[in-house]
PDB file of C-alpha atoms (C1' of nucleotides) in Angstrom:
ATOM      1  CA  ASN X1154      -6.088  14.770  27.721  1.00  0.00           C
ATOM      2  CA  SER X1155      -2.613  15.214  27.448  1.00  0.00           C
ATOM      3  CA  PHE X1156      -1.910  13.996  30.617  1.00  0.00           C
ATOM      4  CA  CYS X1157      -3.254  10.537  30.047  1.00  0.00           C
ATOM      5  CA  THR X1158      -1.838  10.083  26.519  1.00  0.00           C
ATOM      6  CA  LEU X1159       1.482  10.706  27.981  1.00  0.00           C
ATOM      7  CA  LEU X1160       1.785   7.919  30.625  1.00  0.00           C
ATOM      8  CA  ALA X1161      -0.484   5.724  28.282  1.00  0.00           C
ATOM      9  CA  PHE X1162      -1.468   2.690  30.458  1.00  0.00           C
ATOM     10  CA  ALA X1163       1.327  -0.140  29.495  1.00  0.00           C
ATOM     11  CA  MET X1164      -1.310  -2.938  28.650  1.00  0.00           C
ATOM     12  CA  ASN X1165      -3.164  -0.309  26.668  1.00  0.00           C
ATOM     13  CA  GLY X1166      -0.464   0.705  24.347  1.00  0.00           C
ATOM     14  CA  THR X1167       0.641  -2.987  23.839  1.00  0.00           C
ATOM     15  CA  ILE X1168      -2.867  -3.944  22.980  1.00  0.00           C
ATOM     16  CA  ILE X1169      -2.906  -0.546  20.770  1.00  0.00           C
ATOM     17  CA  ASP X1170       0.715  -1.154  19.086  1.00  0.00           C
ATOM     18  CA  THR X1171      -0.190  -5.050  18.217  1.00  0.00           C
ATOM     19  CA  LEU X1172      -3.715  -3.918  16.538  1.00  0.00           C
ATOM     20  CA  ALA X1173      -2.030  -1.370  14.640  1.00  0.00           C
ATOM     21  CA  LYS X1174       0.258  -3.508  13.550  1.00  0.00           C
ATOM     22  CA  VAL X1175      -2.162  -5.964  12.164  1.00  0.00           C
ATOM     23  CA  ALA X1176      -4.546  -3.056  10.619  1.00  0.00           C
ATOM     24  CA  GLU X1177      -1.451  -1.774   8.812  1.00  0.00           C
ATOM     25  CA  VAL X1178      -0.947  -5.200   7.079  1.00  0.00           C
ATOM     26  CA  TYR X1179      -4.538  -5.311   6.037  1.00  0.00           C
ATOM     27  CA  ARG X1180      -4.246  -1.610   4.627  1.00  0.00           C
ATOM     28  CA  SER X1181      -0.943  -2.649   2.559  1.00  0.00           C
ATOM     29  CA  ASN X1182      -3.436  -5.890   1.224  1.00  0.00           C
ATOM     30  CA  GLY X1183      -5.814  -3.352  -0.003  1.00  0.00           C
ATOM     31  CA  VAL X1184      -8.405  -4.630   2.711  1.00  0.00           C
ATOM     32  CA  VAL X1185      -9.780  -1.362   3.258  1.00  0.00           C
ATOM     33  CA  TYR X1186     -12.776  -1.884   5.688  1.00  0.00           C
ATOM     34  CA  ARG X1187     -11.351  -4.678   7.867  1.00  0.00           C
ATOM     35  CA  TYR X1188      -8.340  -1.905   8.162  1.00  0.00           C
ATOM     36  CA  LYS X1189     -11.535   0.320   8.934  1.00  0.00           C
ATOM     37  CA  ALA X1190     -12.453  -1.632  11.735  1.00  0.00           C
ATOM     38  CA  TYR X1191      -9.290  -1.763  13.281  1.00  0.00           C
ATOM     39  CA  ARG X1192      -8.992   1.708  13.558  1.00  0.00           C
ATOM     40  CA  THR X1193     -12.227   2.317  15.026  1.00  0.00           C
ATOM     41  CA  ALA X1194     -11.267  -0.029  18.013  1.00  0.00           C
ATOM     42  CA  ILE X1195      -7.768   1.478  18.452  1.00  0.00           C
ATOM     43  CA  ASP X1196      -9.219   5.081  18.674  1.00  0.00           C
ATOM     44  CA  THR X1197     -11.838   3.574  21.228  1.00  0.00           C
ATOM     45  CA  ILE X1198      -8.804   2.021  23.070  1.00  0.00           C
ATOM     46  CA  LYS X1199      -6.983   4.909  22.871  1.00  0.00           C
ATOM     47  CA  GLY X1200      -9.653   6.999  24.391  1.00  0.00           C
ATOM     48  CA  LEU X1201     -10.216   5.030  27.480  1.00  0.00           C
ATOM     49  CA  ASP X1202      -9.450   6.510  31.175  1.00  0.00           C
ATOM     50  CA  PHE X1203      -8.692   3.303  32.464  1.00  0.00           C
ATOM     51  CA  GLU X1204      -6.206   0.435  31.914  1.00  0.00           C
ATOM     52  CA  ILE X1205      -7.560  -2.802  30.367  1.00  0.00           C
ATOM     53  CA  THR X1206      -7.096  -5.787  32.772  1.00  0.00           C
ATOM     54  CA  SER X1207      -9.799  -7.990  31.532  1.00  0.00           C
ATOM     55  CA  ALA X1208     -11.152  -7.970  27.918  1.00  0.00           C
ATOM     56  CA  ASP X1209     -14.714  -7.569  29.339  1.00  0.00           C
ATOM     57  CA  GLN X1210     -14.159  -4.020  30.349  1.00  0.00           C
ATOM     58  CA  VAL X1211     -14.203  -3.063  26.596  1.00  0.00           C
ATOM     59  CA  LYS X1212     -17.180  -5.558  25.494  1.00  0.00           C
ATOM     60  CA  GLY X1213     -20.059  -3.234  23.804  1.00  0.00           C
ATOM     61  CA  LEU X1214     -17.720  -0.128  23.150  1.00  0.00           C
ATOM     62  CA  LYS X1215     -17.750   1.292  19.834  1.00  0.00           C
ATOM     63  CA  GLY X1216     -15.627  -1.122  17.707  1.00  0.00           C
ATOM     64  CA  ILE X1217     -15.218  -3.760  19.619  1.00  0.00           C
ATOM     65  CA  GLY X1218     -17.101  -6.950  18.773  1.00  0.00           C
ATOM     66  CA  LYS X1219     -16.452 -10.824  19.228  1.00  0.00           C
ATOM     67  CA  GLY X1220     -13.101 -10.480  17.091  1.00  0.00           C
ATOM     68  CA  MET X1221     -11.807  -7.491  19.127  1.00  0.00           C
ATOM     69  CA  ILE X1222     -12.472  -8.899  22.383  1.00  0.00           C
ATOM     70  CA  ASP X1223     -10.973 -12.309  21.314  1.00  0.00           C
ATOM     71  CA  LYS X1224      -7.873 -10.760  20.484  1.00  0.00           C
ATOM     72  CA  ILE X1225      -7.784  -8.430  23.312  1.00  0.00           C
ATOM     73  CA  ALA X1226      -8.080 -11.328  25.523  1.00  0.00           C
ATOM     74  CA  GLU X1227      -5.313 -13.347  24.175  1.00  0.00           C
ATOM     75  CA  ILE X1228      -2.988 -10.229  24.532  1.00  0.00           C
ATOM     76  CA  LEU X1229      -3.995  -9.829  27.738  1.00  0.00           C
ATOM     77  CA  ARG X1230      -3.401 -13.436  28.577  1.00  0.00           C
ATOM     78  CA  THR X1231      -0.068 -14.058  26.486  1.00  0.00           C
ATOM     79  CA  GLY X1232       1.193 -10.725  26.136  1.00  0.00           C
ATOM     80  CA  ALA X1233       0.850 -11.060  22.667  1.00  0.00           C
ATOM     81  CA  LEU X1234      -1.114 -11.872  19.757  1.00  0.00           C
ATOM     82  CA  GLN X1235       0.203 -14.726  17.410  1.00  0.00           C
ATOM     83  CA  GLN X1236      -1.423 -13.609  14.437  1.00  0.00           C
ATOM     84  CA  GLU X1237       0.206 -10.069  14.619  1.00  0.00           C
ATOM     85  CA  LYS X1238       3.549 -12.149  14.650  1.00  0.00           C
ATOM     86  CA  ASP X1239       2.602 -14.318  11.704  1.00  0.00           C
ATOM     87  CA  VAL X1240       1.405 -11.212   9.503  1.00  0.00           C
ATOM     88  CA  THR X1241       4.295  -8.970  10.189  1.00  0.00           C
ATOM     89  CA  SER X1242       7.344 -11.533   9.829  1.00  0.00           C
ATOM     90  CA  ASP X1243       5.991 -12.587   6.411  1.00  0.00           C
ATOM     91  CA  PRO X1244       8.324 -10.928   3.678  1.00  0.00           C
ATOM     92  CA  VAL X1245       5.911 -10.335   1.199  1.00  0.00           C
ATOM     93  CA  ASN X1246       3.474  -8.530   3.736  1.00  0.00           C
ATOM     94  CA  GLN X1247       6.827  -6.202   4.890  1.00  0.00           C
ATOM     95  CA  ALA X1248       7.620  -5.269   1.019  1.00  0.00           C
ATOM     96  CA  LEU X1249       3.678  -4.669   0.683  1.00  0.00           C
ATOM     97  CA  ARG X1250       4.164  -2.116   3.509  1.00  0.00           C
ATOM     98  CA  LEU X1251       7.293  -0.623   2.371  1.00  0.00           C
ATOM     99  CA  PHE X1252       5.868  -0.107  -0.840  1.00  0.00           C
ATOM    100  CA  THR X1253       2.496   1.199  -0.017  1.00  0.00           C
ATOM    101  CA  SER X1254       4.299   3.777   2.157  1.00  0.00           C
ATOM    102  CA  VAL X1255       5.481   5.259  -0.865  1.00  0.00           C
ATOM    103  CA  HIS X1256       3.172   8.109  -1.879  1.00  0.00           C
ATOM    104  CA  GLY X1257       1.899   7.019  -5.505  1.00  0.00           C
ATOM    105  CA  ILE X1258       1.989   3.370  -4.816  1.00  0.00           C
ATOM    106  CA  GLY X1259      -1.156   1.506  -3.735  1.00  0.00           C
ATOM    107  CA  PRO X1260      -2.074  -2.191  -2.591  1.00  0.00           C
ATOM    108  CA  VAL X1261      -2.603  -2.978  -6.115  1.00  0.00           C
ATOM    109  CA  LEU X1262       0.537  -1.837  -7.432  1.00  0.00           C
ATOM    110  CA  ALA X1263       2.725  -2.839  -4.620  1.00  0.00           C
ATOM    111  CA  ARG X1264       0.987  -6.402  -5.269  1.00  0.00           C
ATOM    112  CA  GLN X1265       2.206  -6.240  -8.931  1.00  0.00           C
ATOM    113  CA  LEU X1266       5.828  -4.973  -7.938  1.00  0.00           C
ATOM    114  CA  VAL X1267       5.870  -7.790  -5.207  1.00  0.00           C
ATOM    115  CA  GLU X1268       5.058 -10.219  -7.705  1.00  0.00           C
ATOM    116  CA  GLN X1269       7.570  -9.048 -10.159  1.00  0.00           C
ATOM    117  CA  GLY X1270      10.426  -9.709  -7.458  1.00  0.00           C
ATOM    118  CA  TYR X1271      11.109  -6.537  -6.143  1.00  0.00           C
ATOM    119  CA  ARG X1272      11.439  -6.221  -2.165  1.00  0.00           C
ATOM    120  CA  THR X1273      12.920  -3.158  -1.358  1.00  0.00           C
ATOM    121  CA  LEU X1274      13.130   0.754  -2.208  1.00  0.00           C
ATOM    122  CA  GLU X1275      16.318   0.521  -3.784  1.00  0.00           C
ATOM    123  CA  ASP X1276      14.748  -2.358  -6.173  1.00  0.00           C
ATOM    124  CA  LEU X1277      12.060   0.169  -7.503  1.00  0.00           C
ATOM    125  CA  LYS X1278      14.473   2.322  -9.078  1.00  0.00           C
ATOM    126  CA  ALA X1279      15.095  -0.364 -11.795  1.00  0.00           C
ATOM    127  CA  ALA X1280      11.054  -0.897 -11.700  1.00  0.00           C
ATOM    128  CA  HIS X1281       8.644   0.375 -14.375  1.00  0.00           C
ATOM    129  CA  LEU X1282       6.711   2.638 -12.187  1.00  0.00           C
ATOM    130  CA  PRO X1283       3.708   5.028 -13.004  1.00  0.00           C
ATOM    131  CA  PRO X1284       4.808   9.093 -13.185  1.00  0.00           C
ATOM    132  CA  ALA X1285       3.243   9.545  -9.719  1.00  0.00           C
ATOM    133  CA  ALA X1286       4.843   6.413  -7.936  1.00  0.00           C
ATOM    134  CA  ARG X1287       7.956   7.693  -9.569  1.00  0.00           C
ATOM    135  CA  MET X1288       8.032  10.740  -7.800  1.00  0.00           C
ATOM    136  CA  GLY X1289       6.684   9.436  -4.634  1.00  0.00           C
ATOM    137  CA  LEU X1290      10.094   7.153  -4.609  1.00  0.00           C
ATOM    138  CA  ALA X1291      12.192   9.961  -5.706  1.00  0.00           C
ATOM    139  CA  HIS X1292      11.138  11.889  -2.513  1.00  0.00           C
ATOM    140  CA  TYR X1293      10.377   9.298  -0.307  1.00  0.00           C
ATOM    141  CA  GLU X1294      12.868  10.271   2.733  1.00  0.00           C
ATOM    142  CA  ASP X1295      12.174  14.351   1.982  1.00  0.00           C
ATOM    143  CA  GLY X1296       8.528  13.346   2.152  1.00  0.00           C
ATOM    144  CA  LYS X1297       9.201  11.770   5.772  1.00  0.00           C
ATOM    145  CA  GLU X1298      10.412  15.023   7.279  1.00  0.00           C
ATOM    146  CA  ARG X1299       8.699  16.981   9.700  1.00  0.00           C
ATOM    147  CA  ILE X1300       8.107  20.536   9.503  1.00  0.00           C
ATOM    148  CA  PRO X1301       8.696  22.756  11.973  1.00  0.00           C
ATOM    149  CA  PHE X1302       6.077  25.157  13.345  1.00  0.00           C
ATOM    150  CA  ALA X1303       8.157  28.390  12.925  1.00  0.00           C
ATOM    151  CA  GLU X1304       8.950  27.125   9.105  1.00  0.00           C
ATOM    152  CA  VAL X1305       5.321  26.588   8.407  1.00  0.00           C
ATOM    153  CA  GLU X1306       4.551  30.273   9.615  1.00  0.00           C
ATOM    154  CA  ASP X1307       7.447  31.234   7.146  1.00  0.00           C
ATOM    155  CA  HIS X1308       5.660  29.337   4.453  1.00  0.00           C
ATOM    156  CA  LEU X1309       2.173  30.963   5.231  1.00  0.00           C
ATOM    157  CA  ALA X1310       3.994  34.323   5.419  1.00  0.00           C
ATOM    158  CA  HIS X1311       5.119  33.776   1.940  1.00  0.00           C
ATOM    159  CA  MET X1312       1.978  32.604   0.838  1.00  0.00           C
ATOM    160  CA  ARG X1313       0.058  35.888   1.585  1.00  0.00           C
ATOM    161  CA  GLN X1314       2.617  37.560   0.174  1.00  0.00           C
ATOM    162  CA  LEU X1315       2.130  35.545  -2.968  1.00  0.00           C
ATOM    163  CA  MET X1316      -1.288  35.358  -3.155  1.00  0.00           C
ATOM    164  CA  HIS X1317      -1.639  39.130  -2.429  1.00  0.00           C
ATOM    165  CA  GLY X1318       1.069  40.475  -4.733  1.00  0.00           C
ATOM    166  CA  ALA X1319       0.489  37.870  -7.813  1.00  0.00           C
ATOM    167  CA  VAL X1320      -3.323  36.577  -7.655  1.00  0.00           C
ATOM    168  CA  ASP X1321      -5.777  38.704  -5.916  1.00  0.00           C
ATOM    169  CA  PRO X1322      -5.126  41.201  -2.721  1.00  0.00           C
ATOM    170  CA  ALA X1323      -8.485  39.832  -1.406  1.00  0.00           C
ATOM    171  CA  LEU X1324      -7.642  36.156  -1.362  1.00  0.00           C
ATOM    172  CA  ILE X1325      -7.290  35.178   2.186  1.00  0.00           C
ATOM    173  CA  PRO X1326      -5.039  32.095   3.222  1.00  0.00           C
ATOM    174  CA  VAL X1327      -6.319  30.463   6.029  1.00  0.00           C
ATOM    175  CA  VAL X1328      -4.345  27.645   8.081  1.00  0.00           C
ATOM    176  CA  CYS X1329      -5.971  24.392   8.691  1.00  0.00           C
ATOM    177  CA  GLY X1330      -4.756  21.050   9.783  1.00  0.00           C
ATOM    178  CA  SER X1331      -2.165  20.443  12.381  1.00  0.00           C
ATOM    179  CA  HIS X1332      -0.343  23.417  12.525  1.00  0.00           C
ATOM    180  CA  ARG X1333      -3.742  25.624  13.514  1.00  0.00           C
ATOM    181  CA  ARG X1334      -3.996  23.223  16.353  1.00  0.00           C
ATOM    182  CA  LEU X1335      -0.571  24.386  17.116  1.00  0.00           C
ATOM    183  CA  GLY X1336       1.630  21.356  16.682  1.00  0.00           C
ATOM    184  CA  PRO X1337       5.343  21.559  17.340  1.00  0.00           C
ATOM    185  CA  THR X1338       5.845  20.296  13.686  1.00  0.00           C
ATOM    186  CA  SER X1339       3.440  19.112  10.784  1.00  0.00           C
ATOM    187  CA  GLY X1340       3.510  16.991   8.291  1.00  0.00           C
ATOM    188  CA  ASP X1341       2.458  19.033   5.714  1.00  0.00           C
ATOM    189  CA  VAL X1342       1.017  22.318   5.480  1.00  0.00           C
ATOM    190  CA  ASP X1343      -2.914  22.986   4.880  1.00  0.00           C
ATOM    191  CA  VAL X1344      -4.451  25.942   3.293  1.00  0.00           C
ATOM    192  CA  LEU X1345      -7.874  27.289   2.557  1.00  0.00           C
ATOM    193  CA  LEU X1346      -8.311  30.122   0.113  1.00  0.00           C
ATOM    194  CA  THR X1347     -11.059  32.361   0.260  1.00  0.00           C
ATOM    195  CA  GLN X1348     -12.130  35.044  -1.620  1.00  0.00           C
ATOM    196  CA  PRO X1349     -15.281  37.085   0.146  1.00  0.00           C
ATOM    197  CA  LEU X1350     -16.749  38.036  -3.476  1.00  0.00           C
ATOM    198  CA  SER X1351     -16.198  34.990  -5.343  1.00  0.00           C
ATOM    199  CA  HIS X1352     -19.806  34.084  -4.864  1.00  0.00           C
ATOM    200  CA  SER X1353     -20.865  36.637  -7.384  1.00  0.00           C
ATOM    201  CA  GLN X1354     -18.124  35.611 -10.041  1.00  0.00           C
ATOM    202  CA  ALA X1355     -19.275  32.203 -10.389  1.00  0.00           C
ATOM    203  CA  ALA X1356     -17.883  32.719 -14.346  1.00  0.00           C
ATOM    204  CA  SER X1357     -14.248  32.707 -12.713  1.00  0.00           C
ATOM    205  CA  LYS X1358     -14.403  29.711 -11.000  1.00  0.00           C
ATOM    206  CA  TYR X1359     -10.989  27.834 -12.241  1.00  0.00           C
ATOM    207  CA  VAL X1360      -9.041  31.213 -12.696  1.00  0.00           C
ATOM    208  CA  TYR X1361      -7.910  31.284  -9.516  1.00  0.00           C
ATOM    209  CA  LEU X1362      -6.743  27.724  -9.328  1.00  0.00           C
ATOM    210  CA  ARG X1363      -4.296  28.283 -12.430  1.00  0.00           C
ATOM    211  CA  LEU X1364      -3.095  31.354 -10.811  1.00  0.00           C
ATOM    212  CA  VAL X1365      -2.412  30.219  -7.509  1.00  0.00           C
ATOM    213  CA  VAL X1366      -0.639  27.305  -9.308  1.00  0.00           C
ATOM    214  CA  LYS X1367       1.323  29.802 -11.692  1.00  0.00           C
ATOM    215  CA  ALA X1368       2.297  31.660  -8.731  1.00  0.00           C
ATOM    216  CA  LEU X1369       3.260  28.864  -6.641  1.00  0.00           C
ATOM    217  CA  ARG X1370       5.478  27.495  -9.460  1.00  0.00           C
ATOM    218  CA  ASP X1371       7.265  30.693 -10.127  1.00  0.00           C
ATOM    219  CA  ALA X1372       8.062  30.813  -6.611  1.00  0.00           C
ATOM    220  CA  GLY X1373       9.658  27.408  -6.613  1.00  0.00           C
ATOM    221  CA  TYR X1374       6.954  25.826  -4.423  1.00  0.00           C
ATOM    222  CA  VAL X1375       5.698  23.328  -7.595  1.00  0.00           C
ATOM    223  CA  PRO X1376       8.001  22.053 -10.399  1.00  0.00           C
TER     224      PRO X1376
ATOM    225  C1'  DG U 569     -27.789 -13.693   7.148  1.00  0.00           C
ATOM    226  C1'  DG U 570     -25.805 -10.003   4.111  1.00  0.00           C
ATOM    227  C1'  DG U 571     -24.904  -5.684   2.824  1.00  0.00           C
ATOM    228  C1'  DA U 572     -22.921  -0.681   4.004  1.00  0.00           C
ATOM    229  C1'  DC U 573     -18.595   1.222   5.500  1.00  0.00           C
ATOM    230  C1'  DC U 574     -16.322   8.417   1.895  1.00  0.00           C
ATOM    231  C1'  DA U 575     -16.158  11.348  -1.966  1.00  0.00           C
ATOM    232  C1'  DC U 576     -13.810  12.309  -5.512  1.00  0.00           C
ATOM    233  C1'  DG U 577     -10.107  13.103  -9.088  1.00  0.00           C
ATOM    234  C1'  DC U 578      -7.191  11.036 -12.616  1.00  0.00           C
ATOM    235  C1'  DA U 579      -5.614   7.070 -15.089  1.00  0.00           C
ATOM    236  C1'  DT U 580      -7.115   3.490 -17.935  1.00  0.00           C
ATOM    237  C1'  DC U 581     -10.002   0.200 -20.196  1.00  0.00           C
ATOM    238  C1'  DG U 582     -13.907  -1.224 -23.350  1.00  0.00           C
ATOM    239  C1'  DC U 583     -17.603   0.027 -25.932  1.00  0.00           C
ATOM    240  C1'  DT U 584     -19.666   2.757 -29.862  1.00  0.00           C
TER     241       DT U 584
ATOM    242  C1'  DA D1354     -12.736  10.897 -30.824  1.00  0.00           C
ATOM    243  C1'  DG D1355     -16.119  10.348 -27.119  1.00  0.00           C
ATOM    244  C1'  DC D1356     -18.259   8.441 -22.900  1.00  0.00           C
ATOM    245  C1'  DG D1357     -19.522   5.644 -19.026  1.00  0.00           C
ATOM    246  C1'  DA D1358     -17.158   2.223 -16.211  1.00  0.00           C
ATOM    247  C1'  DT D1359     -13.852   0.493 -13.316  1.00  0.00           C
ATOM    248  C1'  DG D1360      -9.511   0.515 -10.438  1.00  0.00           C
ATOM    249  C1'  DC D1361      -6.589   2.800  -8.019  1.00  0.00           C
ATOM    250  C1'  DG D1362      -4.774   5.997  -4.691  1.00  0.00           C
ATOM    251  C1'  DT D1363      -5.410  10.097  -1.690  1.00  0.00           C
ATOM    252  C1'  DG D1364      -6.827  13.553   2.359  1.00  0.00           C
TER     253       DG D1364
ATOM    254  C1'  DG Z1339     -14.095  -6.421  11.544  1.00  0.00           C
ATOM    255  C1'  DT Z1340     -18.263  -4.332  13.387  1.00  0.00           C
ATOM    256  C1'  DC Z1341     -22.647  -2.564  12.992  1.00  0.00           C
ATOM    257  C1'  DC Z1342     -27.129  -2.057  11.122  1.00  0.00           C
ATOM    258  C1'  DC Z1343     -31.658  -3.647   8.981  1.00  0.00           C
TER     259       DC Z1343
END
DNA sequence: GGGACCACGCATCGCT
DNA sequence: AGCGATGCGTG
DNA sequence: GTCCC
């Protein structure tokens, strides 16, 4: 519950943060399964209702095997994880993490860019980038912006208006994602569009998509 | 030991 | 040009 | 890295 989350047990927090750092490095290097393994272990620790004082306490829990036990033990013993210090201080890893945080740049492209000598987002402006990555870079700061709850409401109202008027009055926009869970802010707005009669109109499968995109485009939502 | 670990759209590649 | 395979990135 | 056959 939020109570536990709020005053997270200090040592658990250290463990979680440390493992998350290492996980992030793996992710930005394209080592997806190892990344996922870390995430699983992290989620398990996040769910604990007690503070870890000995690695044995989490032995056997989901996603925690020998490797994680050893890392947790080291963190408990020394207050930190040497592996974490090593990987995060490496300049190449730092660049990889930075680049892969750009929408449209994954581990492979990031690696190529680093090999070409690029290190900062400023550098990337001069790089040859695929359209998607170019777009991600141009909107990098904006993409990190959070959307206040009230603003999401405005977007939804606008959306309903658009769907009703320009597409099909029967279309029902359903909110999903963080906003539906009443989060104070959202990173994006997830909307599911349903049409009660669509089951009997299989042939019109793609029609709505085009209409919806056009409506959003005319409204200035999409370029 | 050794393989699975999410599914899918889009771009690109190699082959015919 | 057409098609499956592969690589890459995303939610 | 962890899990499972």
